[in-house]
Amino acid sequence: MATPTDHHIGRRAQAFLRRTGRDYAGTHDRPLRGYLAAMAAFGAYTAGWATAVRLRGRPLPDRPEPWDVLLASVATFRLSRLISKASVTSPLRAPFTKYVGPQGPAELHEEAQPETGKDTVGELMTCPFCMSVWVASTLTAGQLLWPRATRTAMGALAALAGADALQLTYGALVDRTTDS
């Protein structure tokens, strides 16, 4: 049962958080509570993966192999952009974002919806840098739990990234040779 002291501490903590958020943001809209919730969710997500790895009894490597780091980097890049920018994945982002316009080949520019809760998720869903933290963690866990399947999926994502680079290079060369 909560005591009057508990309520007093709770009110002071809430006032501190409101004041901190207001002082930090100034005239900008910064959803610190949403970011705090996202950090807590990420902590729970990674704790869940860590628990699964531990229960599975798989030993951790002494250090990551350079090839795995390179493959994970390219796969993380490609999957993060696929989730956060691709036209085809816009239905995943639509509940949390608003369409603004095209942004590069087969990519969209979207903005987070300003509603409480949706703003933070919308920012995460439209930011390939933010998304890459979740993707890299997922791929790392996958490498520990299902190494063969995860490397196969990462290889496919790396091939997709390579194909994208070749498509863009080819397009640039065609533009360069036909613009006279």
mmCIF file of C-alpha atoms in Angstrom:
data_model
loop_
_atom_site.group_PDB
_atom_site.id
_atom_site.type_symbol
_atom_site.label_atom_id
_atom_site.label_comp_id
_atom_site.label_asym_id
_atom_site.label_seq_id
_atom_site.Cartn_x
_atom_site.Cartn_y
_atom_site.Cartn_z
ATOM 1 C CA MET A 1 0.000 0.000 0.000
ATOM 2 C CA ALA A 2 1.346 3.400 -0.995
ATOM 3 C CA THR A 3 2.196 5.809 1.790
ATOM 4 C CA PRO A 4 1.963 9.622 1.673
ATOM 5 C CA THR A 5 5.760 9.664 1.360
ATOM 6 C CA ASP A 6 5.542 7.431 -1.727
ATOM 7 C CA HIS A 7 3.040 9.802 -3.337
ATOM 8 C CA HIS A 8 5.259 12.786 -2.503
ATOM 9 C CA ILE A 9 8.304 11.128 -4.078
ATOM 10 C CA GLY A 10 6.253 10.172 -7.137
ATOM 11 C CA ARG A 11 4.989 13.740 -7.608
ATOM 12 C CA ARG A 12 8.495 15.141 -7.225
ATOM 13 C CA ALA A 13 9.850 12.656 -9.764
ATOM 14 C CA GLN A 14 7.107 13.564 -12.254
ATOM 15 C CA ALA A 15 7.753 17.276 -11.742
ATOM 16 C CA PHE A 16 11.478 16.699 -12.246
ATOM 17 C CA LEU A 17 10.861 14.803 -15.487
ATOM 18 C CA ARG A 18 8.485 17.492 -16.819
ATOM 19 C CA ARG A 19 10.937 20.265 -15.927
ATOM 20 C CA THR A 20 13.872 18.368 -17.463
ATOM 21 C CA GLY A 21 11.924 17.749 -20.674
ATOM 22 C CA ARG A 22 10.846 21.388 -20.902
ATOM 23 C CA ASP A 23 14.340 22.722 -20.171
ATOM 24 C CA TYR A 24 15.949 20.312 -22.624
ATOM 25 C CA ALA A 25 13.561 20.904 -25.509
ATOM 26 C CA GLY A 26 13.368 24.672 -25.311
ATOM 27 C CA THR A 27 11.143 25.737 -28.203
ATOM 28 C CA HIS A 28 11.457 22.367 -29.975
ATOM 29 C CA ASP A 29 9.169 19.379 -29.667
ATOM 30 C CA ARG A 30 11.345 16.570 -28.271
ATOM 31 C CA PRO A 31 9.444 13.498 -27.026
ATOM 32 C CA LEU A 32 11.825 12.532 -24.224
ATOM 33 C CA ARG A 33 9.239 10.271 -22.577
ATOM 34 C CA GLY A 34 8.842 8.402 -25.847
ATOM 35 C CA TYR A 35 12.613 8.076 -26.178
ATOM 36 C CA LEU A 36 12.810 6.777 -22.625
ATOM 37 C CA ALA A 37 10.101 4.212 -23.453
ATOM 38 C CA ALA A 38 11.994 3.218 -26.628
ATOM 39 C CA MET A 39 15.192 2.768 -24.615
ATOM 40 C CA ALA A 40 13.335 0.600 -22.094
ATOM 41 C CA ALA A 41 11.802 -1.447 -24.919
ATOM 42 C CA PHE A 42 15.224 -1.925 -26.509
ATOM 43 C CA GLY A 43 16.654 -3.005 -23.151
ATOM 44 C CA ALA A 44 13.860 -5.552 -22.738
ATOM 45 C CA TYR A 45 14.308 -6.716 -26.345
ATOM 46 C CA THR A 46 18.032 -7.305 -25.968
ATOM 47 C CA ALA A 47 17.549 -8.884 -22.532
ATOM 48 C CA GLY A 48 15.092 -11.293 -24.152
ATOM 49 C CA TRP A 49 17.604 -12.228 -26.841
ATOM 50 C CA ALA A 50 20.374 -12.570 -24.250
ATOM 51 C CA THR A 51 18.161 -14.855 -22.179
ATOM 52 C CA ALA A 52 17.373 -17.002 -25.232
ATOM 53 C CA VAL A 53 21.078 -17.280 -26.053
ATOM 54 C CA ARG A 54 21.914 -18.219 -22.468
ATOM 55 C CA LEU A 55 19.105 -20.800 -22.238
ATOM 56 C CA ARG A 56 20.227 -22.309 -25.517
ATOM 57 C CA GLY A 57 23.662 -22.809 -23.968
ATOM 58 C CA ARG A 58 25.552 -21.598 -27.014
ATOM 59 C CA PRO A 59 29.023 -20.301 -26.147
ATOM 60 C CA LEU A 60 29.873 -16.756 -27.120
ATOM 61 C CA PRO A 61 32.835 -16.373 -29.463
ATOM 62 C CA ASP A 62 35.995 -14.845 -28.038
ATOM 63 C CA ARG A 63 35.658 -12.082 -30.624
ATOM 64 C CA PRO A 64 33.656 -11.551 -33.788
ATOM 65 C CA GLU A 65 35.224 -12.727 -37.008
ATOM 66 C CA PRO A 66 36.043 -9.815 -39.362
ATOM 67 C CA TRP A 67 34.035 -11.425 -42.186
ATOM 68 C CA ASP A 68 30.969 -11.667 -39.925
ATOM 69 C CA VAL A 69 31.333 -8.015 -38.922
ATOM 70 C CA LEU A 70 31.538 -6.946 -42.577
ATOM 71 C CA LEU A 71 28.603 -9.134 -43.580
ATOM 72 C CA ALA A 72 26.535 -7.913 -40.606
ATOM 73 C CA SER A 73 27.388 -4.288 -41.450
ATOM 74 C CA VAL A 74 26.206 -4.563 -45.047
ATOM 75 C CA ALA A 75 23.130 -6.604 -44.080
ATOM 76 C CA THR A 76 22.258 -4.136 -41.300
ATOM 77 C CA PHE A 77 22.606 -1.219 -43.717
ATOM 78 C CA ARG A 78 20.353 -2.829 -46.314
ATOM 79 C CA LEU A 79 17.672 -4.160 -43.954
ATOM 80 C CA SER A 80 17.538 -0.864 -42.029
ATOM 81 C CA ARG A 81 16.925 1.086 -45.245
ATOM 82 C CA LEU A 82 14.453 -1.511 -46.453
ATOM 83 C CA ILE A 83 12.408 -1.180 -43.258
ATOM 84 C CA SER A 84 12.715 2.599 -42.844
ATOM 85 C CA LYS A 85 12.679 3.969 -46.396
ATOM 86 C CA ALA A 86 11.482 1.478 -49.028
ATOM 87 C CA SER A 87 8.195 2.103 -50.822
ATOM 88 C CA VAL A 88 7.197 -1.524 -50.476
ATOM 89 C CA THR A 89 7.454 -1.444 -46.655
ATOM 90 C CA SER A 90 5.462 1.786 -46.253
ATOM 91 C CA PRO A 91 2.415 -0.132 -44.898
ATOM 92 C CA LEU A 92 4.528 -1.029 -41.842
ATOM 93 C CA ARG A 93 5.304 2.648 -41.222
ATOM 94 C CA ALA A 94 1.922 4.131 -42.204
ATOM 95 C CA PRO A 95 0.282 3.911 -38.743
ATOM 96 C CA PHE A 96 3.084 6.059 -37.313
ATOM 97 C CA THR A 97 4.057 8.338 -40.221
ATOM 98 C CA LYS A 98 2.752 10.692 -42.876
ATOM 99 C CA TYR A 99 3.857 10.484 -46.499
ATOM 100 C CA VAL A 100 5.779 13.572 -47.672
ATOM 101 C CA GLY A 101 7.145 12.502 -51.060
ATOM 102 C CA PRO A 102 9.712 10.405 -52.888
ATOM 103 C CA GLN A 103 13.309 10.376 -51.671
ATOM 104 C CA GLY A 104 15.724 8.691 -54.021
ATOM 105 C CA PRO A 105 15.225 5.527 -56.056
ATOM 106 C CA ALA A 106 12.403 3.412 -54.597
ATOM 107 C CA GLU A 107 12.564 5.285 -51.290
ATOM 108 C CA LEU A 108 10.123 7.575 -49.534
ATOM 109 C CA HIS A 109 10.375 10.626 -47.323
ATOM 110 C CA GLU A 110 7.939 10.290 -44.429
ATOM 111 C CA GLU A 111 7.554 12.194 -41.197
ATOM 112 C CA ALA A 112 6.540 10.899 -37.808
ATOM 113 C CA GLN A 113 2.959 11.607 -36.767
ATOM 114 C CA PRO A 114 2.906 14.196 -33.988
ATOM 115 C CA GLU A 115 0.573 12.197 -31.732
ATOM 116 C CA THR A 116 1.981 11.092 -28.389
ATOM 117 C CA GLY A 117 3.586 7.687 -28.733
ATOM 118 C CA LYS A 118 3.370 7.682 -32.514
ATOM 119 C CA ASP A 119 6.021 10.398 -32.785
ATOM 120 C CA THR A 120 8.748 8.267 -31.230
ATOM 121 C CA VAL A 121 7.795 5.105 -33.112
ATOM 122 C CA GLY A 122 7.493 7.158 -36.311
ATOM 123 C CA GLU A 123 10.978 8.579 -35.814
ATOM 124 C CA LEU A 124 12.370 5.096 -35.230
ATOM 125 C CA MET A 125 10.540 3.690 -38.251
ATOM 126 C CA THR A 126 11.771 6.415 -40.635
ATOM 127 C CA CYS A 127 15.362 6.687 -39.433
ATOM 128 C CA PRO A 128 17.720 4.091 -40.929
ATOM 129 C CA PHE A 129 20.346 5.009 -38.339
ATOM 130 C CA CYS A 130 17.902 4.404 -35.468
ATOM 131 C CA MET A 131 16.569 1.225 -37.060
ATOM 132 C CA SER A 132 20.099 -0.125 -37.552
ATOM 133 C CA VAL A 133 20.562 -0.476 -33.783
ATOM 134 C CA TRP A 134 17.575 -2.841 -33.616
ATOM 135 C CA VAL A 135 18.554 -4.665 -36.809
ATOM 136 C CA ALA A 136 22.189 -5.166 -35.757
ATOM 137 C CA SER A 137 21.058 -6.517 -32.391
ATOM 138 C CA THR A 138 18.635 -8.891 -34.077
ATOM 139 C CA LEU A 139 21.244 -10.117 -36.553
ATOM 140 C CA THR A 140 23.783 -10.576 -33.758
ATOM 141 C CA ALA A 141 21.306 -12.643 -31.772
ATOM 142 C CA GLY A 142 20.461 -14.577 -34.919
ATOM 143 C CA GLN A 143 24.129 -15.358 -35.481
ATOM 144 C CA LEU A 144 24.346 -16.759 -31.956
ATOM 145 C CA LEU A 145 21.108 -18.753 -32.088
ATOM 146 C CA TRP A 146 20.801 -19.781 -35.750
ATOM 147 C CA PRO A 147 24.178 -19.034 -37.363
ATOM 148 C CA ARG A 148 23.663 -20.792 -40.696
ATOM 149 C CA ALA A 149 20.203 -19.380 -41.385
ATOM 150 C CA THR A 150 21.242 -15.895 -40.247
ATOM 151 C CA ARG A 151 24.384 -15.871 -42.406
ATOM 152 C CA THR A 152 22.280 -16.999 -45.371
ATOM 153 C CA ALA A 153 19.804 -14.140 -44.791
ATOM 154 C CA MET A 154 22.659 -11.673 -44.284
ATOM 155 C CA GLY A 155 24.260 -12.888 -47.506
ATOM 156 C CA ALA A 156 21.012 -12.228 -49.373
ATOM 157 C CA LEU A 157 20.785 -8.734 -47.872
ATOM 158 C CA ALA A 158 24.420 -8.056 -48.777
ATOM 159 C CA ALA A 159 23.738 -9.219 -52.344
ATOM 160 C CA LEU A 160 20.754 -6.867 -52.458
ATOM 161 C CA ALA A 161 22.948 -3.988 -51.264
ATOM 162 C CA GLY A 162 25.508 -4.858 -53.944
ATOM 163 C CA ALA A 163 22.800 -5.029 -56.607
ATOM 164 C CA ASP A 164 21.473 -1.625 -55.489
ATOM 165 C CA ALA A 165 24.967 -0.133 -55.785
ATOM 166 C CA LEU A 166 25.353 -1.599 -59.264
ATOM 167 C CA GLN A 167 21.914 -0.290 -60.334
ATOM 168 C CA LEU A 168 22.779 3.207 -59.128
ATOM 169 C CA THR A 169 26.204 3.072 -60.774
ATOM 170 C CA TYR A 170 24.695 1.885 -64.052
ATOM 171 C CA GLY A 171 22.056 4.646 -63.914
ATOM 172 C CA ALA A 172 24.719 7.268 -63.268
ATOM 173 C CA LEU A 173 26.817 5.968 -66.181
ATOM 174 C CA VAL A 174 23.820 6.008 -68.523
ATOM 175 C CA ASP A 175 22.986 9.564 -67.449
ATOM 176 C CA ARG A 176 26.596 10.626 -67.913
ATOM 177 C CA THR A 177 26.936 9.132 -71.404
ATOM 178 C CA THR A 178 23.546 10.350 -72.686
ATOM 179 C CA ASP A 179 23.800 13.923 -71.337
ATOM 180 C CA SER A 180 25.648 15.632 -74.143
#
